Structure formats: C-alpha cells, structure tokens
Amino acid sequence: MQVLVLGAGYVGMATGVTLAYLGHDVVLVDIKPERVAAIAAAQSPILEPGMDAMLGEVRASGRLSATTEAGPAVAAADVVFIAVNTPPDASGDANMTFVQAAAVSLGQHLDPTHPVVIVNKSTVPIGSANLVKSWVEDGLHSTHPGTPANGTFTVASNPEFLREGQALSDSLYPSRIVLGTDVPWAMERLQALYAPLIAQSFPAPASVPRPAGFLAPVPVAATDRVSAELVKYASNAFLATKISFANEIAAICERVGADVTQVMAAVGQDPRIGSQFLDAGVGWGGSCFGKDLSALMHTAREYGLEPVLAAAAVEVNRRQRRWLVQRLQATLKTLKGRRVAVLGLTFKPGTDDLRDSPAETVLADLTRLGARVVAHDPVATEAAAQAWSYPVEYVNHVDDAIAGSEAVLLVTAWPEYAALDWVRAHESMERSLVLDGRNLWSPDVLRPLGIEYYSVGR
Ligand code: UDX
C-alpha cells in the first residue's frame, strides 16, 4: 500500500520504518528539513536500538522516502498516519496545534476520487477523531468546495504502545493492535495493512530479533474510535498506577520493616496481577505517563467525574520523587554546603530523554536546600545543562561525581552504575552515605564495607 506518515519523531519513525520493512511504500513527512535530510541519508533523527540498520535497509530497498512537503503524496496515499507531537499545554491538556495543521493540509491535498484512511497515531485527547475529521473537511472544502467527506476519507484511531528504547521491537512484535473505526472498508484496509504483522509472516530483521516465544497471530482489538482512543490512556494510567501501588507498599514496608522486593515478587506471581511494573523506586516519569494521566483526568473532570484513582497514582508519584531528599535530610540534617552526587538524569536507563524525569525534582530540591550538587549521567549531562537551570556541576565521569561527596543519590538505574567498584568509591567519598532510589545495589555488598546504605522499601 501507499502509506504517508506525518511526523518523523519516535512514533512516526517506528511506524514508517516498520511498514516499509513489511513491504509497503512509505513517505515520511516532517516540517524540519534537517530531519528529512538525515532520513534521506539513512541516518535516524532519533536514538533507538536497531533503527539505523532498519532505516538503512528500507532506504536501500527504495520503500521509504522523506520530504518536508506532504502535498504531492497525499493524493496517492491509501493510508495516512498522523504522528506529529502533541505536547502538553499549561493546563496539562494535549496541544493539538500540530495535529490541526497536519489535518487541514491533508484535506487540501486529498483526491476526492481516491478514498483514504486517515489514522490518528499520536496520543490525542478523547474525541479527537471527530476534531480531525472536521479539520480535514475544512481543508478539503477550501480546495474542493461541496465535496462530501464521506467517500473521500475517513478518520480511524490506531494508538501506539511504544516504549522508548524498545520502539522498533514494540512496533514489530506488539502485544496487540488496536484498530478503532466503525467504517467497514477502513477496518478492512487497516487489517490488510497490518496483515504481515498480525501473522508475523515477515523475517525478523537481524537488528531487532523476534522475542523468544513470541506468538502469532498478534491479537487485534477492533473497536469504535473513541474506545481505541481510550485504550491508550487506560493502559498508561494502569501501568503508572501499578508502579505507584508498588511505591505505596514500599512506604508501608519501610514503616513495618518488610522488604518491598520480596513482597512484590510474590504478589506478582499471581497471574491476575503479573510481575512486571512492580519495581519500587523514586517514581515514574517520561513523556507519556504524566501527560496521559493528566489528559485522562482532565477529560473525566470535563464530565463532572473526579478520577480519584488516577489522581492518587499521580500523588503517590509526587511523594515518591521526594524520597531521596527526605531520606538525605533525615540523615544529614542540614544540606547547606554539602557535596551531594546525583547519578542518572534521564527518566529511565537506555534513553537520552529527560522529559518529566524524577531527576529534575531531585536537583530542584537539593539546590533549593543549599546542597552543592555534582551530577552524572552516561548520555545526558549536556542536554540537562541546557534544559534545566539549576546551579549544578555536571561531570562526564561517574568517579568525579562520587569523589569528595558526602552522599551518593541514585536516580536512574543505568547498567554501568550496577557495576560500580564500591571499595574504591567508598575510599574516595567524604562520608559514605548511599541512597539507592532504584534498589539497584545490594545492602549485603555495601554495608559490610562500612557504607551507610538506604534503599526504597527495603
Ligand atoms: C510508556 C509505556 O510503557 C508505553 O507503552 C507507552 O506507549 C509510552 O509510555 P516509556 O515512557 O518509554 O513507555 O517508559 P516505560 O519504560 O514504560 O517506563 C516509565 C517510567 O516508569 C520510567 O520512569 C521507569 O523508570 C518507571 N518504572 C517502570 C518504575 O519506576 N517501576 C517499574 O516497575 C517500571
């Protein structure tokens, strides 16, 4: 099929490269010329495992091209994905400006004789499919006055569930595909588009192997549009709630003297609960969970419904982000003038993304309380220095953060931190206090060395 993907960010790149790999002809569109030039040169504008290799392959096969001008490709497209960004605005609502611009421009370039399925792939507020329909119609009527929308295009919802750092794997080997439309020909076309993915009939790319035991066919949830839109929010709200639940249990563990890792491991063995996403720590972050929860709560409140459970998940997370600094204050009392090492700045390991990272809360609190903060991250120190304005010293080697500090605070569980030499680190510290915000290290290793060690809920 002829596929057009608007927006070459995480979602657009993963979608476009995956569909081209499956054999479709894909045109990626982005308003940033440097992104388009990079894609044309087979260099991915985003950092994702396997992306450069797969992009190289689909570029070489001629099945993927990139442009800043959607116009000419619109009329030929069978399916158009809108995958532009929807950043949260001041009220926490998704900003739909880019979606609107994309939809109007699509409408202007439609060929009324060639019906197309327009798919919302960006995470958009509930009910957005209707909005997109009206915007495409505005564009269509500006170039083809009086042309009925029905028969020219239809808008469907097909949310993505990509994790950063595993975007291609999640895209090629999804847990389910959600197709939201009430229009039979659109449903048929989307089923056909995804047929090789559903059947897993493609050879796995060398750079993104099929997970052991991955079963075909991939389940397809055929729903109405609004339900598909809500699946995305409900999924992320549930995942965030799972983590917040583990964090609340961790807080109780600390009071009663239990070990949250042992508790949640056994809790998760119940198949009704499941063992994933029960790791206690200093809370969740990233570009999706906070944004999607606030959008879901916003929608509920528009209807006079107080989303108590979602609000509690957010509140537990807010409290959890203070765990490190509160533990530090409880031990060191005043933080003024104390040298504190913060390890990890990204919202999780394996990404360079700083959006809504718990590390920002930690840096903000520490600097406000007068500590001298030295921060390290394997990939994001420069970006953090740019993005955040706290008086923090950023260092490129973890030893330089630890040496001379009175406390080490772990925010992000990068694998290289798991392998730290604690004998050496201990000797270089001014005072050996270690606060492990991700339960990465073992008390049995650190305490015998004479290190004062605290972790979350253990
Ligand atoms: C998430 C969803 O997983 C994905 O399905 C959706 O499409 C986008 O949002 P991502 O933002 O990449 O993906 O992050 P994810 O890997 O889910 O981690 C989210 C946060 O939760 C991270 O800050 C992580 O450190 C934290 N986390 C995760 C925990 O604190 N405990 C856990 O047990 C799991």
Short mmCIF file of C-alpha atoms and ligand atoms in Angstrom, two decimals:
data_model
loop_
_atom_site.label_atom_id
_atom_site.label_comp_id
_atom_site.label_asym_id
_atom_site.label_seq_id
_atom_site.Cartn_x
_atom_site.Cartn_y
_atom_site.Cartn_z
CA MET A 1 0.00 0.00 0.00
CA GLN A 2 0.95 3.65 -0.35
CA VAL A 3 1.47 4.97 3.16
CA LEU A 4 2.08 8.50 4.29
CA VAL A 5 3.37 9.20 7.79
CA LEU A 6 3.21 12.77 9.08
CA GLY A 7 5.81 13.44 11.78
CA ALA A 8 9.24 11.76 11.97
CA GLY A 9 9.58 11.56 15.76
CA TYR A 10 9.62 8.38 17.84
CA VAL A 11 6.17 7.24 16.77
CA GLY A 12 6.43 8.28 13.13
CA MET A 13 9.88 6.77 12.64
CA ALA A 14 8.93 3.46 14.22
CA THR A 15 5.67 3.30 12.25
CA GLY A 16 7.20 4.33 8.92
CA VAL A 17 10.24 2.08 9.12
CA THR A 18 8.15 -0.89 10.28
CA LEU A 19 5.57 -0.53 7.50
CA ALA A 20 8.28 -0.10 4.85
CA TYR A 21 10.03 -3.18 6.20
CA LEU A 22 6.75 -5.11 5.83
CA GLY A 23 6.69 -4.18 2.13
CA HIS A 24 4.61 -1.02 1.92
CA ASP A 25 5.73 2.16 0.11
CA VAL A 26 6.18 4.78 2.80
CA VAL A 27 6.65 8.53 2.58
CA LEU A 28 7.71 10.17 5.85
CA VAL A 29 6.93 13.85 6.22
CA ASP A 30 8.44 16.27 8.72
CA ILE A 31 8.48 20.05 8.82
CA LYS A 32 12.13 20.02 9.97
CA PRO A 33 14.39 19.90 6.87
CA GLU A 34 17.33 18.55 8.90
CA ARG A 35 15.26 15.53 9.91
CA VAL A 36 14.27 14.86 6.33
CA ALA A 37 17.88 15.21 5.16
CA ALA A 38 19.04 12.80 7.87
CA ILE A 39 16.44 10.19 6.90
CA ALA A 40 17.35 10.55 3.22
CA ALA A 41 20.96 9.84 4.23
CA ALA A 42 19.74 6.77 6.17
CA GLN A 43 20.61 8.38 9.50
CA SER A 44 17.87 8.19 12.07
CA PRO A 45 16.94 11.51 13.72
CA ILE A 46 16.04 9.57 16.87
CA LEU A 47 18.11 7.25 19.02
CA GLU A 48 16.56 3.76 19.05
CA PRO A 49 18.19 0.33 19.04
CA GLY A 50 18.10 -1.20 15.55
CA MET A 51 16.75 1.97 13.93
CA ASP A 52 19.82 2.88 11.87
CA ALA A 53 20.16 -0.66 10.50
CA MET A 54 16.48 -0.97 9.58
CA LEU A 55 16.35 2.54 8.16
CA GLY A 56 19.38 1.71 6.02
CA GLU A 57 17.64 -1.40 4.76
CA VAL A 58 14.35 0.27 3.81
CA ARG A 59 16.16 3.21 2.24
CA ALA A 60 18.28 0.83 0.15
CA SER A 61 15.19 -1.09 -0.97
CA GLY A 62 13.59 2.17 -2.10
CA ARG A 63 10.47 1.61 0.00
CA LEU A 64 10.90 4.65 2.26
CA SER A 65 11.42 8.27 1.31
CA ALA A 66 11.24 11.51 3.26
CA THR A 67 10.08 15.00 2.42
CA THR A 68 9.06 18.27 4.03
CA GLU A 69 6.10 18.58 1.63
CA ALA A 70 3.22 16.16 2.18
CA GLY A 71 1.21 17.64 -0.69
CA PRO A 72 2.05 15.50 -3.74
CA ALA A 73 2.00 12.21 -1.81
CA VAL A 74 -1.44 12.77 -0.24
CA ALA A 75 -3.49 12.06 -3.34
CA ALA A 76 -1.78 8.69 -3.91
CA ALA A 77 -1.94 7.51 -0.29
CA ASP A 78 -4.11 4.59 0.81
CA VAL A 79 -3.44 5.23 4.48
CA VAL A 80 -2.16 8.40 6.16
CA PHE A 81 -0.81 8.29 9.71
CA ILE A 82 -0.84 11.46 11.78
CA ALA A 83 2.11 11.01 14.15
CA VAL A 84 3.00 14.61 14.95
CA ASN A 85 3.73 15.70 18.50
CA THR A 86 1.03 16.71 20.97
CA PRO A 87 2.97 18.46 23.74
CA PRO A 88 1.07 19.24 26.95
CA ASP A 89 -0.04 22.86 27.28
CA ALA A 90 -0.06 24.87 30.52
CA SER A 91 -3.25 23.20 31.76
CA GLY A 92 -1.89 19.70 31.07
CA ASP A 93 -4.14 19.26 28.06
CA ALA A 94 -2.60 17.99 24.81
CA ASN A 95 -1.74 20.79 22.42
CA MET A 96 -3.38 19.90 19.10
CA THR A 97 -1.90 22.74 17.01
CA PHE A 98 0.39 20.43 15.02
CA VAL A 99 -2.35 17.86 14.52
CA GLN A 100 -4.70 20.56 13.27
CA ALA A 101 -2.15 21.96 10.83
CA ALA A 102 -1.42 18.47 9.50
CA ALA A 103 -5.14 17.65 9.15
CA VAL A 104 -6.04 20.85 7.31
CA SER A 105 -3.13 20.43 4.92
CA LEU A 106 -4.13 16.80 4.30
CA GLY A 107 -7.64 17.89 3.41
CA GLN A 108 -6.35 20.45 0.94
CA HIS A 109 -4.40 17.83 -0.99
CA LEU A 110 -6.94 14.97 -0.97
CA ASP A 111 -8.05 13.43 -4.25
CA PRO A 112 -11.85 13.07 -3.95
CA THR A 113 -11.74 10.06 -6.32
CA HIS A 114 -9.27 8.13 -4.16
CA PRO A 115 -10.65 7.40 -0.67
CA VAL A 116 -8.07 7.35 2.09
CA VAL A 117 -7.99 6.20 5.71
CA ILE A 118 -6.54 8.89 7.96
CA VAL A 119 -5.21 7.36 11.16
CA ASN A 120 -4.60 9.13 14.45
CA LYS A 121 -1.39 7.56 15.71
CA SER A 122 -0.38 10.39 18.04
CA THR A 123 -1.81 10.17 21.53
CA VAL A 124 -4.68 12.62 21.20
CA PRO A 125 -7.43 13.64 23.62
CA ILE A 126 -10.52 11.50 23.69
CA GLY A 127 -12.87 12.55 20.92
CA SER A 128 -10.08 13.87 18.70
CA ALA A 129 -11.01 11.68 15.75
CA ASN A 130 -14.10 13.89 15.35
CA LEU A 131 -11.96 17.01 15.52
CA VAL A 132 -9.51 15.67 12.95
CA LYS A 133 -12.42 14.82 10.67
CA SER A 134 -13.68 18.40 10.88
CA TRP A 135 -10.21 19.84 10.23
CA VAL A 136 -9.60 17.60 7.21
CA GLU A 137 -13.04 18.65 5.97
CA ASP A 138 -12.06 22.33 6.35
CA GLY A 139 -9.01 21.69 4.17
CA LEU A 140 -10.95 19.62 1.64
CA HIS A 141 -13.63 22.29 1.25
CA SER A 142 -11.03 25.01 0.74
CA THR A 143 -9.81 23.23 -2.41
CA HIS A 144 -12.88 21.19 -3.43
CA PRO A 145 -15.95 23.13 -2.24
CA GLY A 146 -19.01 20.99 -1.73
CA THR A 147 -17.20 17.62 -1.89
CA PRO A 148 -18.73 15.29 0.70
CA ALA A 149 -16.29 13.95 3.29
CA ASN A 150 -17.92 10.52 3.19
CA GLY A 151 -16.34 8.53 0.41
CA THR A 152 -13.29 10.81 0.22
CA PHE A 153 -11.75 10.00 3.58
CA THR A 154 -12.48 8.52 6.97
CA VAL A 155 -10.65 9.00 10.26
CA ALA A 156 -9.65 5.98 12.36
CA SER A 157 -7.77 5.61 15.64
CA ASN A 158 -4.81 3.24 15.95
CA PRO A 159 -2.87 4.06 19.11
CA GLU A 160 0.77 3.04 19.57
CA PHE A 161 2.20 1.47 22.69
CA LEU A 162 5.91 2.02 22.11
CA ARG A 163 8.40 2.17 24.93
CA GLU A 164 11.39 4.38 24.39
CA GLY A 165 14.49 2.30 23.85
CA GLN A 166 12.34 -0.57 22.52
CA ALA A 167 10.28 1.29 19.95
CA LEU A 168 11.08 -0.97 17.00
CA SER A 169 10.71 -4.16 18.95
CA ASP A 170 7.36 -2.98 20.33
CA SER A 171 6.34 -1.96 16.82
CA LEU A 172 7.33 -5.23 15.09
CA TYR A 173 6.22 -7.52 17.93
CA PRO A 174 3.28 -5.75 19.58
CA SER A 175 1.20 -7.22 22.40
CA ARG A 176 -1.92 -6.19 20.44
CA ILE A 177 -3.05 -3.95 17.59
CA VAL A 178 -5.98 -1.66 18.34
CA LEU A 179 -8.00 -0.58 15.31
CA GLY A 180 -10.74 1.93 16.01
CA THR A 181 -13.25 2.63 13.25
CA ASP A 182 -16.92 1.99 12.54
CA VAL A 183 -16.38 2.10 8.78
CA PRO A 184 -16.06 -1.41 7.26
CA TRP A 185 -13.81 -0.52 4.31
CA ALA A 186 -11.43 1.32 6.62
CA MET A 187 -11.28 -1.64 9.00
CA GLU A 188 -10.56 -3.98 6.07
CA ARG A 189 -7.82 -1.74 4.76
CA LEU A 190 -6.10 -1.43 8.14
CA GLN A 191 -6.33 -5.20 8.69
CA ALA A 192 -4.71 -5.69 5.26
CA LEU A 193 -2.03 -3.11 6.01
CA TYR A 194 -1.06 -4.92 9.19
CA ALA A 195 -1.63 -8.47 7.84
CA PRO A 196 2.10 -9.42 7.78
CA LEU A 197 2.50 -8.04 11.30
CA ILE A 198 -0.59 -9.83 12.61
CA ALA A 199 0.54 -13.14 11.06
CA GLN A 200 4.23 -12.42 11.88
CA SER A 201 4.95 -13.68 8.35
CA PHE A 202 7.99 -11.42 7.85
CA PRO A 203 11.58 -12.50 8.51
CA ALA A 204 12.79 -10.82 11.71
CA PRO A 205 15.39 -8.14 11.00
CA ALA A 206 18.83 -9.05 12.34
CA SER A 207 18.97 -5.82 14.35
CA VAL A 208 15.57 -6.37 16.04
CA PRO A 209 15.15 -10.09 16.71
CA ARG A 210 11.78 -11.63 17.44
CA PRO A 211 11.50 -12.22 21.21
CA ALA A 212 11.76 -15.87 22.18
CA GLY A 213 8.32 -17.42 22.44
CA PHE A 214 6.56 -14.54 20.67
CA LEU A 215 3.28 -15.95 19.38
CA ALA A 216 1.33 -15.19 16.19
CA PRO A 217 -1.24 -14.10 15.38
CA VAL A 218 -0.99 -10.80 17.19
CA PRO A 219 -4.38 -10.08 18.80
CA VAL A 220 -6.38 -7.38 17.04
CA ALA A 221 -8.84 -5.32 19.04
CA ALA A 222 -11.39 -3.99 16.57
CA THR A 223 -13.20 -1.19 18.38
CA ASP A 224 -15.05 2.01 17.77
CA ARG A 225 -12.94 5.15 17.52
CA VAL A 226 -13.49 6.56 20.99
CA SER A 227 -12.78 3.21 22.60
CA ALA A 228 -9.48 2.94 20.71
CA GLU A 229 -8.53 6.42 21.91
CA LEU A 230 -9.32 5.45 25.48
CA VAL A 231 -7.31 2.19 25.33
CA LYS A 232 -4.13 4.20 25.17
CA TYR A 233 -4.97 6.34 28.20
CA ALA A 234 -6.34 3.44 30.21
CA SER A 235 -3.21 1.37 29.50
CA ASN A 236 -0.79 4.06 30.58
CA ALA A 237 -2.89 5.01 33.60
CA PHE A 238 -2.96 1.39 34.70
CA LEU A 239 0.80 0.95 34.25
CA ALA A 240 1.55 4.13 36.19
CA THR A 241 -0.90 3.06 38.89
CA LYS A 242 0.85 -0.30 39.16
CA ILE A 243 4.15 1.42 39.88
CA SER A 244 2.56 3.86 42.31
CA PHE A 245 0.93 0.94 44.07
CA ALA A 246 4.32 -0.75 44.48
CA ASN A 247 5.69 2.54 45.79
CA GLU A 248 2.92 2.88 48.34
CA ILE A 249 3.57 -0.67 49.53
CA ALA A 250 7.28 0.27 49.71
CA ALA A 251 6.44 3.16 52.05
CA ILE A 252 4.50 0.75 54.26
CA CYS A 253 7.40 -1.75 54.09
CA GLU A 254 9.73 0.94 55.42
CA ARG A 255 7.40 1.53 58.39
CA VAL A 256 6.86 -2.10 59.31
CA GLY A 257 10.29 -3.47 58.44
CA ALA A 258 9.38 -5.54 55.36
CA ASP A 259 11.24 -5.79 52.04
CA VAL A 260 9.25 -4.50 49.08
CA THR A 261 11.19 -6.50 46.51
CA GLN A 262 10.31 -9.74 48.27
CA VAL A 263 6.71 -8.62 48.79
CA MET A 264 6.07 -7.52 45.19
CA ALA A 265 7.89 -10.53 43.70
CA ALA A 266 5.47 -12.82 45.48
CA VAL A 267 2.46 -10.58 44.80
CA GLY A 268 3.33 -10.55 41.09
CA GLN A 269 3.34 -14.32 40.89
CA ASP A 270 -0.45 -14.18 40.92
CA PRO A 271 -1.21 -14.25 37.17
CA ARG A 272 -4.13 -11.90 37.76
CA ILE A 273 -1.60 -9.29 38.89
CA GLY A 274 1.53 -10.10 36.86
CA SER A 275 5.12 -9.47 37.83
CA GLN A 276 6.01 -6.55 35.57
CA PHE A 277 5.96 -2.86 36.53
CA LEU A 278 6.05 -3.51 40.25
CA ASP A 279 9.54 -2.13 40.90
CA ALA A 280 9.53 0.43 43.69
CA GLY A 281 11.79 3.44 43.27
CA VAL A 282 11.77 7.21 43.07
CA GLY A 283 8.82 7.15 40.73
CA TRP A 284 7.85 7.07 37.11
CA GLY A 285 8.49 9.76 34.51
CA GLY A 286 8.91 10.18 30.78
CA SER A 287 6.92 11.86 28.08
CA CYS A 288 3.84 9.63 28.33
CA PHE A 289 2.72 8.67 31.81
CA GLY A 290 2.37 12.12 33.33
CA LYS A 291 0.93 13.66 30.18
CA ASP A 292 -1.54 10.85 29.57
CA LEU A 293 -2.72 10.72 33.17
CA SER A 294 -3.32 14.44 33.27
CA ALA A 295 -5.20 14.29 29.96
CA LEU A 296 -7.34 11.42 31.24
CA MET A 297 -8.12 13.28 34.47
CA HIS A 298 -8.88 16.43 32.50
CA THR A 299 -11.38 14.52 30.36
CA ALA A 300 -13.05 12.93 33.40
CA ARG A 301 -13.43 16.35 35.05
CA GLU A 302 -14.96 17.81 31.89
CA TYR A 303 -17.81 15.42 32.62
CA GLY A 304 -18.01 16.22 36.33
CA LEU A 305 -16.31 12.96 37.29
CA GLU A 306 -13.47 13.06 39.83
CA PRO A 307 -10.83 10.50 38.74
CA VAL A 308 -9.79 9.57 42.28
CA LEU A 309 -7.64 6.58 41.46
CA ALA A 310 -5.63 8.30 38.71
CA ALA A 311 -5.20 11.34 40.95
CA ALA A 312 -3.89 9.12 43.74
CA ALA A 313 -1.38 7.47 41.39
CA VAL A 314 -0.06 10.93 40.49
CA GLU A 315 0.05 11.99 44.16
CA VAL A 316 1.97 8.87 45.22
CA ASN A 317 4.44 9.57 42.42
CA ARG A 318 4.87 13.18 43.52
CA ARG A 319 5.59 11.97 47.08
CA GLN A 320 7.95 9.28 45.83
CA ARG A 321 10.11 11.75 43.96
CA ARG A 322 10.85 13.40 47.32
CA TRP A 323 12.06 10.15 48.87
CA LEU A 324 15.76 10.71 48.18
CA VAL A 325 15.95 14.24 49.52
CA GLN A 326 13.80 13.47 52.56
CA ARG A 327 15.97 10.44 53.38
CA LEU A 328 19.04 12.64 52.94
CA GLN A 329 17.68 15.33 55.26
CA ALA A 330 16.76 12.70 57.86
CA THR A 331 20.37 11.52 57.87
CA LEU A 332 22.48 14.63 57.24
CA LYS A 333 20.08 17.20 58.76
CA THR A 334 21.10 20.45 57.10
CA LEU A 335 22.06 20.08 53.45
CA LYS A 336 23.60 23.53 53.16
CA GLY A 337 27.06 23.42 51.59
CA ARG A 338 27.13 19.63 51.47
CA ARG A 339 28.52 18.00 48.35
CA VAL A 340 25.99 15.51 47.00
CA ALA A 341 26.46 13.25 43.96
CA VAL A 342 23.39 12.56 41.83
CA LEU A 343 23.71 9.57 39.49
CA GLY A 344 21.38 9.35 36.50
CA LEU A 345 19.36 12.14 34.93
CA THR A 346 17.23 10.50 32.23
CA PHE A 347 13.76 9.24 33.19
CA LYS A 348 14.91 5.64 32.72
CA PRO A 349 18.08 3.87 31.52
CA GLY A 350 18.65 3.30 27.81
CA THR A 351 17.30 6.64 26.62
CA ASP A 352 18.64 10.20 26.36
CA ASP A 353 15.19 11.57 27.23
CA LEU A 354 14.96 13.98 30.17
CA ARG A 355 11.27 14.76 29.90
CA ASP A 356 9.45 14.63 33.24
CA SER A 357 12.42 12.87 34.80
CA PRO A 358 12.37 12.38 38.59
CA ALA A 359 15.98 13.66 38.49
CA GLU A 360 14.72 17.16 37.82
CA THR A 361 12.69 17.15 41.04
CA VAL A 362 15.75 15.89 42.94
CA LEU A 363 18.07 18.57 41.51
CA ALA A 364 15.48 21.29 42.15
CA ASP A 365 15.02 20.26 45.80
CA LEU A 366 18.71 19.77 46.54
CA THR A 367 19.80 23.10 45.08
CA ARG A 368 16.92 24.91 46.79
CA LEU A 369 18.08 23.44 50.10
CA GLY A 370 21.62 24.70 49.51
CA ALA A 371 23.45 21.46 48.67
CA ARG A 372 26.43 21.51 46.27
CA VAL A 373 25.24 19.10 43.59
CA VAL A 374 27.52 17.18 41.24
CA ALA A 375 25.53 15.22 38.66
CA HIS A 376 26.46 12.45 36.27
CA ASP A 377 24.63 10.64 33.50
CA PRO A 378 26.14 8.36 30.84
CA VAL A 379 24.40 10.19 27.97
CA ALA A 380 22.53 13.29 29.10
CA THR A 381 24.74 15.71 31.07
CA GLU A 382 24.99 18.24 28.24
CA ALA A 383 21.30 18.07 27.48
CA ALA A 384 20.48 18.50 31.18
CA ALA A 385 22.73 21.55 31.47
CA GLN A 386 20.82 23.01 28.52
CA ALA A 387 17.32 22.03 29.60
CA TRP A 388 17.49 22.78 33.32
CA SER A 389 18.69 25.92 35.04
CA TYR A 390 19.74 24.61 38.47
CA PRO A 391 23.20 25.51 39.80
CA VAL A 392 24.61 22.01 39.33
CA GLU A 393 28.06 20.83 38.31
CA TYR A 394 27.76 18.21 35.56
CA VAL A 395 30.64 15.74 35.17
CA ASN A 396 31.36 13.20 32.45
CA HIS A 397 32.87 10.53 34.65
CA VAL A 398 30.97 8.92 37.48
CA ASP A 399 34.09 8.79 39.71
CA ASP A 400 34.31 12.59 39.53
CA ALA A 401 30.78 12.83 40.90
CA ILE A 402 31.39 10.42 43.75
CA ALA A 403 34.86 11.61 44.87
CA GLY A 404 34.66 14.03 47.78
CA SER A 405 30.89 13.78 48.16
CA GLU A 406 29.06 13.27 51.44
CA ALA A 407 26.28 11.28 49.82
CA VAL A 408 25.56 9.43 46.58
CA LEU A 409 21.95 9.52 45.33
CA LEU A 410 20.90 7.12 42.58
CA VAL A 411 18.02 8.29 40.37
CA THR A 412 18.38 6.23 37.16
CA ALA A 413 19.43 2.57 37.14
CA TRP A 414 21.96 2.68 34.31
CA PRO A 415 23.76 -0.69 33.97
CA GLU A 416 27.16 0.95 34.40
CA TYR A 417 26.16 2.04 37.91
CA ALA A 418 25.34 -1.55 38.80
CA ALA A 419 28.99 -2.38 38.17
CA LEU A 420 30.49 0.38 40.39
CA ASP A 421 33.59 -0.54 42.40
CA TRP A 422 32.36 0.22 45.92
CA VAL A 423 35.69 -0.34 47.63
CA ARG A 424 37.21 2.45 45.54
CA ALA A 425 34.12 4.65 45.69
CA HIS A 426 33.96 4.31 49.48
CA GLU A 427 37.58 5.44 49.85
CA SER A 428 37.05 8.49 47.66
CA MET A 429 33.95 9.74 49.49
CA GLU A 430 33.99 12.37 52.20
CA ARG A 431 31.30 10.49 54.06
CA SER A 432 29.94 7.12 52.95
CA LEU A 433 26.23 7.62 52.63
CA VAL A 434 24.47 5.94 49.70
CA LEU A 435 20.78 6.43 48.89
CA ASP A 436 19.64 4.00 46.24
CA GLY A 437 16.48 5.30 44.56
CA ARG A 438 16.15 2.26 42.27
CA ASN A 439 17.06 -0.66 44.56
CA LEU A 440 19.98 -1.33 42.22
CA TRP A 441 22.66 -2.21 44.76
CA SER A 442 22.75 -4.82 47.47
CA PRO A 443 22.89 -3.92 51.16
CA ASP A 444 24.87 -7.13 51.66
CA VAL A 445 27.65 -5.70 49.48
CA LEU A 446 27.66 -2.09 50.65
CA ARG A 447 27.02 -2.33 54.39
CA PRO A 448 29.93 -4.67 55.21
CA LEU A 449 32.24 -2.07 53.64
CA GLY A 450 31.07 0.44 56.23
CA ILE A 451 28.77 2.31 53.86
CA GLU A 452 25.56 3.70 55.33
CA TYR A 453 23.06 2.44 52.77
CA TYR A 454 19.35 3.12 52.29
CA SER A 455 17.07 1.88 49.52
CA VAL A 456 13.35 2.19 48.75
CA GLY A 457 11.13 -0.06 50.84
CA ARG A 458 13.84 -2.47 51.88
C1 UDX B 1 5.48 4.15 28.41
C2 UDX B 1 4.64 2.88 28.17
O1 UDX B 1 5.32 1.73 28.68
C3 UDX B 1 4.36 2.70 26.70
O2 UDX B 1 3.50 1.58 26.50
C4 UDX B 1 3.67 3.97 26.17
O3 UDX B 1 3.41 3.87 24.80
C5 UDX B 1 4.54 5.19 26.46
O4 UDX B 1 4.82 5.27 27.86
P1 UDX B 1 8.05 4.85 28.24
O5 UDX B 1 7.62 6.26 28.51
O6 UDX B 1 9.09 4.60 27.21
O7 UDX B 1 6.76 3.96 27.81
O8 UDX B 1 8.55 4.30 29.64
P2 UDX B 1 8.48 2.93 30.46
O9 UDX B 1 9.54 2.00 30.04
O10 UDX B 1 7.11 2.40 30.48
O11 UDX B 1 8.86 3.49 31.93
C6 UDX B 1 8.11 4.56 32.51
C7 UDX B 1 8.67 5.00 33.84
O12 UDX B 1 8.32 4.10 34.88
C8 UDX B 1 10.18 5.15 33.92
O13 UDX B 1 10.47 6.36 34.60
C9 UDX B 1 10.61 3.95 34.75
O14 UDX B 1 11.82 4.20 35.46
C10 UDX B 1 9.43 3.79 35.68
N1 UDX B 1 9.23 2.43 36.22
C11 UDX B 1 8.92 1.40 35.36
C12 UDX B 1 9.26 2.19 37.59
O15 UDX B 1 9.51 3.11 38.39
N2 UDX B 1 8.99 0.94 38.06
C13 UDX B 1 8.68 -0.11 37.23
O16 UDX B 1 8.43 -1.21 37.74
C14 UDX B 1 8.65 0.13 35.84
#
